[in-house]
PDB file of C-alpha atoms in Angstrom:
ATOM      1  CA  UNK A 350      65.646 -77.164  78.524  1.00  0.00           C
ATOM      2  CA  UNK A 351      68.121 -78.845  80.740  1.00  0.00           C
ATOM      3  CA  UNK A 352      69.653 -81.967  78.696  1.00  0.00           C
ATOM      4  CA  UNK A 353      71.918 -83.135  81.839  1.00  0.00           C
ATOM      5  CA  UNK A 354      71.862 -86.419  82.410  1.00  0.00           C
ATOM      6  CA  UNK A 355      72.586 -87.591  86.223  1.00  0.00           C
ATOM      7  CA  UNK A 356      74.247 -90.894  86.375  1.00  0.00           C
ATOM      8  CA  UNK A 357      76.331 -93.439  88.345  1.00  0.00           C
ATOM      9  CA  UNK A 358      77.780 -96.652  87.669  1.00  0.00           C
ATOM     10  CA  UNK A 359      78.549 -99.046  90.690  1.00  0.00           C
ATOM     11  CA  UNK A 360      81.001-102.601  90.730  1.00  0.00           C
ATOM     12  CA  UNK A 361      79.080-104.941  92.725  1.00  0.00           C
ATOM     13  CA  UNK A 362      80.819-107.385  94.548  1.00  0.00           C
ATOM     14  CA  UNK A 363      81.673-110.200  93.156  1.00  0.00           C
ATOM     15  CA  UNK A 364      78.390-113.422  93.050  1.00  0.00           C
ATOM     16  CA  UNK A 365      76.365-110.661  93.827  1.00  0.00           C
ATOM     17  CA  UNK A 366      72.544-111.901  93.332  1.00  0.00           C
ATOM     18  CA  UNK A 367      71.273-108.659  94.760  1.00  0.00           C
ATOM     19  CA  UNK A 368      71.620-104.913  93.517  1.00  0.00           C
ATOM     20  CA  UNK A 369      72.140-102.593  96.997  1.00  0.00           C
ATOM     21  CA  UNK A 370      73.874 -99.341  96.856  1.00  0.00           C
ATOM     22  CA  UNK A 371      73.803 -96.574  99.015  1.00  0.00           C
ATOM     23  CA  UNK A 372      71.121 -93.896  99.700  1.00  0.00           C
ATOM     24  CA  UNK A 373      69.763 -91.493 102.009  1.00  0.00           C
ATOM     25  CA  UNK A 374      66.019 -91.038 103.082  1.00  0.00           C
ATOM     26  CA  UNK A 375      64.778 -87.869 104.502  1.00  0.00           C
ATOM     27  CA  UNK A 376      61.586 -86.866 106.188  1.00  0.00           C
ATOM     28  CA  UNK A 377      60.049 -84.171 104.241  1.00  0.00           C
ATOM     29  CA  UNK A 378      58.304 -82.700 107.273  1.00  0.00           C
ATOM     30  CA  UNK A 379      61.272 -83.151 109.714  1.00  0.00           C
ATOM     31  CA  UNK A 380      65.060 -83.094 110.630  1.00  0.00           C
ATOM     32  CA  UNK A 381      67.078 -82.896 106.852  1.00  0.00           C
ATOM     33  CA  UNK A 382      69.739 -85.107 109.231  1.00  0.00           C
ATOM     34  CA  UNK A 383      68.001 -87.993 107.205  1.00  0.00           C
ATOM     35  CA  UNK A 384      69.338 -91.836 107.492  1.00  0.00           C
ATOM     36  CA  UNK A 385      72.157 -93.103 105.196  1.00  0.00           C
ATOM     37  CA  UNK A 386      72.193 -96.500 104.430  1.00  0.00           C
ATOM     38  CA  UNK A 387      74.568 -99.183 102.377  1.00  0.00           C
ATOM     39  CA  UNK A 388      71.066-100.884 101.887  1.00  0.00           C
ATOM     40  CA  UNK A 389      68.800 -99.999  99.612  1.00  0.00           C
ATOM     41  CA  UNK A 390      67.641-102.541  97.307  1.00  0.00           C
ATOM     42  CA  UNK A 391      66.608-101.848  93.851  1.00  0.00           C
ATOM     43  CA  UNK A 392      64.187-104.326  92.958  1.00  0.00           C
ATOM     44  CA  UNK A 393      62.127-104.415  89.825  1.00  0.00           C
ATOM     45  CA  UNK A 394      59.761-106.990  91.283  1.00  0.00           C
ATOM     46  CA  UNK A 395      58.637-104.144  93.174  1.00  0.00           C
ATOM     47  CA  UNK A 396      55.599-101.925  92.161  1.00  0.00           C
ATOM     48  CA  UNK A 397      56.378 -99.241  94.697  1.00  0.00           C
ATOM     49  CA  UNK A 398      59.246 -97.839  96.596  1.00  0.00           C
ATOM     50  CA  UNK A 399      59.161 -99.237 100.759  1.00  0.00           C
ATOM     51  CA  UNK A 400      61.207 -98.316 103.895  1.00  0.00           C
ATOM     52  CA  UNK A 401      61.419-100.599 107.166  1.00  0.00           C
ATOM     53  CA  UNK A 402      58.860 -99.497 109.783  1.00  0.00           C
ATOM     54  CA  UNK A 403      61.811 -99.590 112.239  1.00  0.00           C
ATOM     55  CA  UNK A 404      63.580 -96.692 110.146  1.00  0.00           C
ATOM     56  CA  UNK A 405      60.338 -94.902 109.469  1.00  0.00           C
ATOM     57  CA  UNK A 406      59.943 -94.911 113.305  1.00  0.00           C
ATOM     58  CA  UNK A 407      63.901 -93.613 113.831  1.00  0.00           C
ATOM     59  CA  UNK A 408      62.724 -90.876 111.435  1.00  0.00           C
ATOM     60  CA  UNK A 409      59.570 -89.447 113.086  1.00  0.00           C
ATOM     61  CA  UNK A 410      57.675 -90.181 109.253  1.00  0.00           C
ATOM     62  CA  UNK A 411      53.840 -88.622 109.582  1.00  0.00           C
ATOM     63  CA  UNK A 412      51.404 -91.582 108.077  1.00  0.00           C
ATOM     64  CA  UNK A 413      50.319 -89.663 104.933  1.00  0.00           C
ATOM     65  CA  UNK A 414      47.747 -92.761 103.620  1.00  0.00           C
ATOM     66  CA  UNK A 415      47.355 -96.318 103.453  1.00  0.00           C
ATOM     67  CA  UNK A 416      48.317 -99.040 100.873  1.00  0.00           C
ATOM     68  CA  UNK A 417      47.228-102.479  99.833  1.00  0.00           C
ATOM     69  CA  UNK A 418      50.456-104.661  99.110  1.00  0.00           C
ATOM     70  CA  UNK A 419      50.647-107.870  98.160  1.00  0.00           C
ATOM     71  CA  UNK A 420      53.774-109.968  98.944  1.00  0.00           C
ATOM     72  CA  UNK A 421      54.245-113.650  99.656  1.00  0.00           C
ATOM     73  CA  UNK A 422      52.547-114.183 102.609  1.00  0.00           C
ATOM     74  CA  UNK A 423      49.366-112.451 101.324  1.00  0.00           C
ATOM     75  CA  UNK A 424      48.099-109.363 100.905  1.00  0.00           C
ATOM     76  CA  UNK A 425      48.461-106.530 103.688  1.00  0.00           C
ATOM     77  CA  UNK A 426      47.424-102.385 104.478  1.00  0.00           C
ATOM     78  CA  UNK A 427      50.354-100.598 105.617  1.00  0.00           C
ATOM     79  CA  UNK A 428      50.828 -96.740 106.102  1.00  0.00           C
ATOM     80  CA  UNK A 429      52.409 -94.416 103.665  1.00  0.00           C
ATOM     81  CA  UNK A 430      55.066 -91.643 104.452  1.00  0.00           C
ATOM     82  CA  UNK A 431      56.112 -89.016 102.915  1.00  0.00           C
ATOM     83  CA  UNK A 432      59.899 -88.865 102.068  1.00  0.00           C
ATOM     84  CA  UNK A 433      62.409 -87.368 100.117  1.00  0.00           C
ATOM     85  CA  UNK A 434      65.229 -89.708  98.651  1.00  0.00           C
ATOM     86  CA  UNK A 435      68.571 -89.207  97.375  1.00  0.00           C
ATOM     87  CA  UNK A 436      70.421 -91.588  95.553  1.00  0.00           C
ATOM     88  CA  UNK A 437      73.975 -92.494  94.922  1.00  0.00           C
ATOM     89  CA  UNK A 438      74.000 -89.839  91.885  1.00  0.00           C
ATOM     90  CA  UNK A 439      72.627 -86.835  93.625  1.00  0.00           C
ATOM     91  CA  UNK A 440      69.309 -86.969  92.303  1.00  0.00           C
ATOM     92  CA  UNK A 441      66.553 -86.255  94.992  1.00  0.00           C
ATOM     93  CA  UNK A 442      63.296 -87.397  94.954  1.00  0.00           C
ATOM     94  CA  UNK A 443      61.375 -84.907  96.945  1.00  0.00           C
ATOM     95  CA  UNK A 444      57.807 -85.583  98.611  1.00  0.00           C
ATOM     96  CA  UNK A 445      57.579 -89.208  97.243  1.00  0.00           C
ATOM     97  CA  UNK A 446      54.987 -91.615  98.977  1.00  0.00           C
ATOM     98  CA  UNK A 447      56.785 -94.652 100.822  1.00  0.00           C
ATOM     99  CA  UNK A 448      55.030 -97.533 102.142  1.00  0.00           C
ATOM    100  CA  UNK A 449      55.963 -98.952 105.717  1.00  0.00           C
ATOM    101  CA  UNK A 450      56.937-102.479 105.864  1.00  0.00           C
ATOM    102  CA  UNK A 451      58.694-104.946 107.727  1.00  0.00           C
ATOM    103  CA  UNK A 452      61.590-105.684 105.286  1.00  0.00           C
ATOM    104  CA  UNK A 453      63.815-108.596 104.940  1.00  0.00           C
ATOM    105  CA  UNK A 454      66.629-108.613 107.082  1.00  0.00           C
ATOM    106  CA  UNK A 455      69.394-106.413 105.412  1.00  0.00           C
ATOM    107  CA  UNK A 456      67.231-104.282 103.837  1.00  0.00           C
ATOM    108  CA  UNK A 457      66.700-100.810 104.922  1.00  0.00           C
ATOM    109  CA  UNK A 458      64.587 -99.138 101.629  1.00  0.00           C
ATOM    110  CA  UNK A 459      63.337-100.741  98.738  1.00  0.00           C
ATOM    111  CA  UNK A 460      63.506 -98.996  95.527  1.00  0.00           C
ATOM    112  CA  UNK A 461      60.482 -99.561  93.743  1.00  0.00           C
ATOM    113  CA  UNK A 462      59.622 -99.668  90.136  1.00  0.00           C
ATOM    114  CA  UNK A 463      57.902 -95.751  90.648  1.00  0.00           C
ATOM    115  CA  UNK A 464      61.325 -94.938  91.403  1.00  0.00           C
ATOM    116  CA  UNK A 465      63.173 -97.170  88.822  1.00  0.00           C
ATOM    117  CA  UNK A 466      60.644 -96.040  86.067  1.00  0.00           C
ATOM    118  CA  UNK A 467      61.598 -92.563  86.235  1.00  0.00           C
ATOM    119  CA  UNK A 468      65.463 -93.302  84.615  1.00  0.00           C
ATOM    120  CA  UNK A 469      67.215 -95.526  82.888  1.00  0.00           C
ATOM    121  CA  UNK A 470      68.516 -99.059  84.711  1.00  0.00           C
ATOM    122  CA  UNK A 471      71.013-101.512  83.439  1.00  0.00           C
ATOM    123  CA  UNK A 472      72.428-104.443  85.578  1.00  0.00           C
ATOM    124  CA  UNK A 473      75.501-105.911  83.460  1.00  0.00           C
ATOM    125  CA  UNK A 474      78.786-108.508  83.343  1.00  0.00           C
ATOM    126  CA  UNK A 475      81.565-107.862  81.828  1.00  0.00           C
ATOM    127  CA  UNK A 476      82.901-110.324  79.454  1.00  0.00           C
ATOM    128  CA  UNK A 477      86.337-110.005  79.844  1.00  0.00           C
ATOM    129  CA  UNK A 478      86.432-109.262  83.718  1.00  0.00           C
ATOM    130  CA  UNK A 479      83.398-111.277  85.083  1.00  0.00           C
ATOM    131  CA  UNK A 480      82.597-107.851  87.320  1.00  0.00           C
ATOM    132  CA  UNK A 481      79.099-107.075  87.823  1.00  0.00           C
ATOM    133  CA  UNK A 482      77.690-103.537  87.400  1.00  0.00           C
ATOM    134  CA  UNK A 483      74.662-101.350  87.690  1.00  0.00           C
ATOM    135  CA  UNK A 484      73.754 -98.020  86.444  1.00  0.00           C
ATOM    136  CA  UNK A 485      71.080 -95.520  86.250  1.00  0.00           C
ATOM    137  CA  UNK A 486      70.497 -92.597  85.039  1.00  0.00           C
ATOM    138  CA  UNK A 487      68.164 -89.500  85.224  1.00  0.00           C
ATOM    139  CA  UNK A 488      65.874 -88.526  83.193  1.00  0.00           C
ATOM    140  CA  UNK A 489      66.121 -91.549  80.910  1.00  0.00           C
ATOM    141  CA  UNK A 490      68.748 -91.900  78.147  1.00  0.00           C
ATOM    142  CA  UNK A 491      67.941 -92.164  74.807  1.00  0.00           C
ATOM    143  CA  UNK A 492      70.538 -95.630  73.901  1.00  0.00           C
ATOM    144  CA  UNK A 493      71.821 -96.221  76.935  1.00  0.00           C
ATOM    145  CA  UNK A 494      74.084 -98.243  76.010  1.00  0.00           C
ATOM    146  CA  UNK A 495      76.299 -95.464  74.749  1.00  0.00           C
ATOM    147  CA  UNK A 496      77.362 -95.447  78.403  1.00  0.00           C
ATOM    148  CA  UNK A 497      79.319 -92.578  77.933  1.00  0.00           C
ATOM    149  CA  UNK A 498      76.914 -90.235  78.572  1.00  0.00           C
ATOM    150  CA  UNK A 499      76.767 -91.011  81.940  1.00  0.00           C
ATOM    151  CA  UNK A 500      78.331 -88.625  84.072  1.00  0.00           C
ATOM    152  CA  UNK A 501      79.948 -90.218  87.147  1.00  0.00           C
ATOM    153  CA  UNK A 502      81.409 -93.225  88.231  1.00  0.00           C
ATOM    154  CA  UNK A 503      81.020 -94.230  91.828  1.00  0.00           C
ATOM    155  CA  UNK A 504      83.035 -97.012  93.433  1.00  0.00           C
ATOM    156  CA  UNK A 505      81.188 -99.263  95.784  1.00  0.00           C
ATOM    157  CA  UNK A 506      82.968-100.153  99.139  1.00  0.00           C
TER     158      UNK A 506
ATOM    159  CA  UNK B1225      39.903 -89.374 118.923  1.00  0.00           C
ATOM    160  CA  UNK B1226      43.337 -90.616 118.563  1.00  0.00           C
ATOM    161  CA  UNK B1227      45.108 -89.086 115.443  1.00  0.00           C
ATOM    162  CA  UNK B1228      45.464 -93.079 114.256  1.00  0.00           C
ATOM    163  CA  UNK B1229      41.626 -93.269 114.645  1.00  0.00           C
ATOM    164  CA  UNK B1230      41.095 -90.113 112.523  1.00  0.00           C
ATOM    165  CA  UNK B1231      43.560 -91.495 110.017  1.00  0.00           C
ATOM    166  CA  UNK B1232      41.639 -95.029 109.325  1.00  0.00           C
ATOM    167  CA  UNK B1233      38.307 -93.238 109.295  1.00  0.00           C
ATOM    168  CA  UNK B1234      39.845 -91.159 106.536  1.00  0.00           C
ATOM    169  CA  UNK B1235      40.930 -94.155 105.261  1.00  0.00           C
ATOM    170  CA  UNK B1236      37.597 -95.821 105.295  1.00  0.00           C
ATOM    171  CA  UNK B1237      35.631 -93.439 103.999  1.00  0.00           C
ATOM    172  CA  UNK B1238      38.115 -93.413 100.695  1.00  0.00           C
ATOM    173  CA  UNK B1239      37.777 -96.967 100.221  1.00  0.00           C
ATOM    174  CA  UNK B1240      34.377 -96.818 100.225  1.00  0.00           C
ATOM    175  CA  UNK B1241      33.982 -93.473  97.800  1.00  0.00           C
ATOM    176  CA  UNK B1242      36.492 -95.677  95.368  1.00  0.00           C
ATOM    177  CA  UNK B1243      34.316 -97.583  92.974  1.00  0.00           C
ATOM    178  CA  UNK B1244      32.758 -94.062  92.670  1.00  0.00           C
ATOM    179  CA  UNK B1245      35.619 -92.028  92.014  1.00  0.00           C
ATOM    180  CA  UNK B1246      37.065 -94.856  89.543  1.00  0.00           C
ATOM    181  CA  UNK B1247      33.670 -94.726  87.452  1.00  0.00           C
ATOM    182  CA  UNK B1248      35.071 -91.147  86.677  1.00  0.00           C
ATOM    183  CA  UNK B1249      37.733 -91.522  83.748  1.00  0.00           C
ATOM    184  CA  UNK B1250      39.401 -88.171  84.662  1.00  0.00           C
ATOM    185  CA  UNK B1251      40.011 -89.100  88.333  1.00  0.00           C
ATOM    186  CA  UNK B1252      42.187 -92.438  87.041  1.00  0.00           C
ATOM    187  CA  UNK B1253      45.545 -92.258  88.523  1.00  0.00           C
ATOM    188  CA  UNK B1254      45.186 -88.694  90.537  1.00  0.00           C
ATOM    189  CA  UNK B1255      45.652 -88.143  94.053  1.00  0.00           C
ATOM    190  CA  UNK B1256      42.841 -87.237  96.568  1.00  0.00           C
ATOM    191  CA  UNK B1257      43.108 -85.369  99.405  1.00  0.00           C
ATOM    192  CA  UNK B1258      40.931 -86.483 102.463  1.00  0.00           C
ATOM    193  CA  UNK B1259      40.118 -84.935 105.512  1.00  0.00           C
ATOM    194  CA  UNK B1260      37.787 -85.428 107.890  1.00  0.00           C
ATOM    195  CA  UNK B1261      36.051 -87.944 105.556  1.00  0.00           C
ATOM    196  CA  UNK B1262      35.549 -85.139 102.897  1.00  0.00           C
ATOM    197  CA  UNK B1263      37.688 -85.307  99.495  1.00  0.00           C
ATOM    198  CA  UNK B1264      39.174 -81.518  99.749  1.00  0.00           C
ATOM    199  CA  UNK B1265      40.646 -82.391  95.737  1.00  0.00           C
ATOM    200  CA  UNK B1266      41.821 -84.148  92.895  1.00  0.00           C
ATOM    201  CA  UNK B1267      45.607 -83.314  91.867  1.00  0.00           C
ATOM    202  CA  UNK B1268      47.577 -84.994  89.118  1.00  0.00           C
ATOM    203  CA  UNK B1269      50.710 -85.292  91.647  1.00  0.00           C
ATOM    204  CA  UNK B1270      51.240 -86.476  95.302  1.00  0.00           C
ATOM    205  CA  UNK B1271      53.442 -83.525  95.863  1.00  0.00           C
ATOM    206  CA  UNK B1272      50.509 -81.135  94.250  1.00  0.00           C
ATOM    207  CA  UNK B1273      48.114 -82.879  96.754  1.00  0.00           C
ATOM    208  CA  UNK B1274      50.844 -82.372  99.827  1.00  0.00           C
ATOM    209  CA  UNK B1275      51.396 -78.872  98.919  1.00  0.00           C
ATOM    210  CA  UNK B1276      47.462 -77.440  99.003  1.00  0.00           C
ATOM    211  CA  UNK B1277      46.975 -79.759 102.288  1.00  0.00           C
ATOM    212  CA  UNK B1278      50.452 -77.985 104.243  1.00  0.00           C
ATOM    213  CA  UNK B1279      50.655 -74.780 102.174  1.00  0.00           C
ATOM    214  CA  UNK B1280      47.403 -73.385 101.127  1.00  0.00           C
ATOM    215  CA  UNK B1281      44.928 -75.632 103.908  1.00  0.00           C
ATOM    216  CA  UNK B1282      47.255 -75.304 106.931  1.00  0.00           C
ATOM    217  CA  UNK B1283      46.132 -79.144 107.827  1.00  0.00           C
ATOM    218  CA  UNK B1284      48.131 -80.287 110.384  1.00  0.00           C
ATOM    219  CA  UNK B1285      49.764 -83.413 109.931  1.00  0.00           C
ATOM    220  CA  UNK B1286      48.362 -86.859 110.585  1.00  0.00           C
ATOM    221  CA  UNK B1287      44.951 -85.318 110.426  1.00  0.00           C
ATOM    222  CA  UNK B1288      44.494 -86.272 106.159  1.00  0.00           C
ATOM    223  CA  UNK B1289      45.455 -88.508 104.020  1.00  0.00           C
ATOM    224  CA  UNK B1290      46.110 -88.414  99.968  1.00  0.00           C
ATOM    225  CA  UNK B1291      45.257 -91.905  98.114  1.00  0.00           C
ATOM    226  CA  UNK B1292      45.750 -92.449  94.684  1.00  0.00           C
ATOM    227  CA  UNK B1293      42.966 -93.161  92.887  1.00  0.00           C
ATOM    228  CA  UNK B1294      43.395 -96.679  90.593  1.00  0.00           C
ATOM    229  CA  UNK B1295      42.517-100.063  90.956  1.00  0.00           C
ATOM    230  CA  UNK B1296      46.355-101.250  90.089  1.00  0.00           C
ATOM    231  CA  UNK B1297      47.733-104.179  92.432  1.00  0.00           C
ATOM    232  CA  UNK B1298      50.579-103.400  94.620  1.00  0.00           C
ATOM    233  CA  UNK B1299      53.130-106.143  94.671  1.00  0.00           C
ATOM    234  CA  UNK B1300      56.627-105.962  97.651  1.00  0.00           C
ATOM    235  CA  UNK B1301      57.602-109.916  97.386  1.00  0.00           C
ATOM    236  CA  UNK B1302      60.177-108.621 100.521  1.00  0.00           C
ATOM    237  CA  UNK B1303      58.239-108.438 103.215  1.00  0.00           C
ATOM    238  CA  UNK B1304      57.978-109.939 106.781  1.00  0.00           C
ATOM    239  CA  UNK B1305      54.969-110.202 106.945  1.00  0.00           C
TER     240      UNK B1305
END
């Protein structure tokens, strides 16, 4: 069995009231070019994972279903894609369902709670400092507040 | 028929098989795969369901769909529209 943990911790800048990091999304059934982004959101509010139509439409994404969201305004069916994700610690997500949305502006993906769900997620201050951070890690950590465990540290720009 | 057209009757046709496939305990949180308005299979995984459609069906894409199966809400508070 493979015990390695896959982890990153990032500053965020300072008053952040958001958690964005950076991330690539892939088609699964196209180019592995891919679209890198500063902005993908992590959201827990969010039962599943979304990218903006525009960027879906950049990457050629084949519809692969259909989804009933609900958001503010109501509740909407969009399409679902088929993508392959890699976040700021290496870990890939291959041949996850996205769904198609118009995001809000500065947005680019959404990470979803089906992504979030599948490590473990802390959003901190320090004391001392004031500095925000987040990590994750994959697969979950048993106490993962022993943060040592984690395996790299990744400085946000 | 437009490939969109194909897609929503797809899409259709699982909506209204739903209630039916929910009344079935072991189909609760699986993934069917639909093509022309037939359910091909049940698979415990999206990528299970992806793989038999390209791998071992040949279906072209844009031609089926997969839907999971549950009657969960969906909830995106960061949308447009």
């Amino acid at each position: 069995m493979n015990n390695r943990h896959y982890g990153f911790t990032i500053e965020l800048l300072p008053f952040t009231n958001s958690i964005k990091t950076h991330g690539k999304v892939i088609n699964s059934f196209g180019s592995k070019e891919g679209y890198s982004s500063k902005n993908f959101l992590w959201d827990t509010g969010a039962t599943n994972s979304a990218i903006n139509e525009n960027i879906a439409r950049k990457l050629e994404l084949s519809r692969v279903g259909n989804i009933e969201i609900h958001t503010a305004g109501g509740k909407i069916v969009c399409n679902t894609y088929c993508v392959d994700i890699i976040l700021p610690n290496g870990v890939r997500f291959n041949q996850i369902p996205i769904s198609g949305v118009q995001l809000t502006e500065g947005t680019d993906v959404l990470i979803g709670m089906d992504i979030i769900k599948a490590g473990s997620f802390l959003f901190s201050q320090d004391r001392q400092t004031g500095k925000f951070f987040f990590e994750f890690s994959i697969p979950p950590i048993h106490n993962f507040m022993h943060r040592s465990q984690v395996s790299t540290k990744i400085k946000q720009s | 028929m437009t490939k969109e057209a194909i897609l929503n009757r797809n899409y259709t046709f699982f909506k209204k098989k739903l209630p039916e496939l929910l009344s079935e305990e072991s189909n609760k949180n699986k993934f069917a795969l639909i093509c022309n308005q037939e359910i091909i299979g049940i698979y415990h995984t999206f990528e299970q369901a992806i793989n038999v459609a390209k791998e071992e069906k040949n279906f072209e894409l844009e031609t089926f769909i997969i839907q999971k199966i549950e009657d969960q809400k969906h909830f995106i508070s960061r949308v447009l529209y």
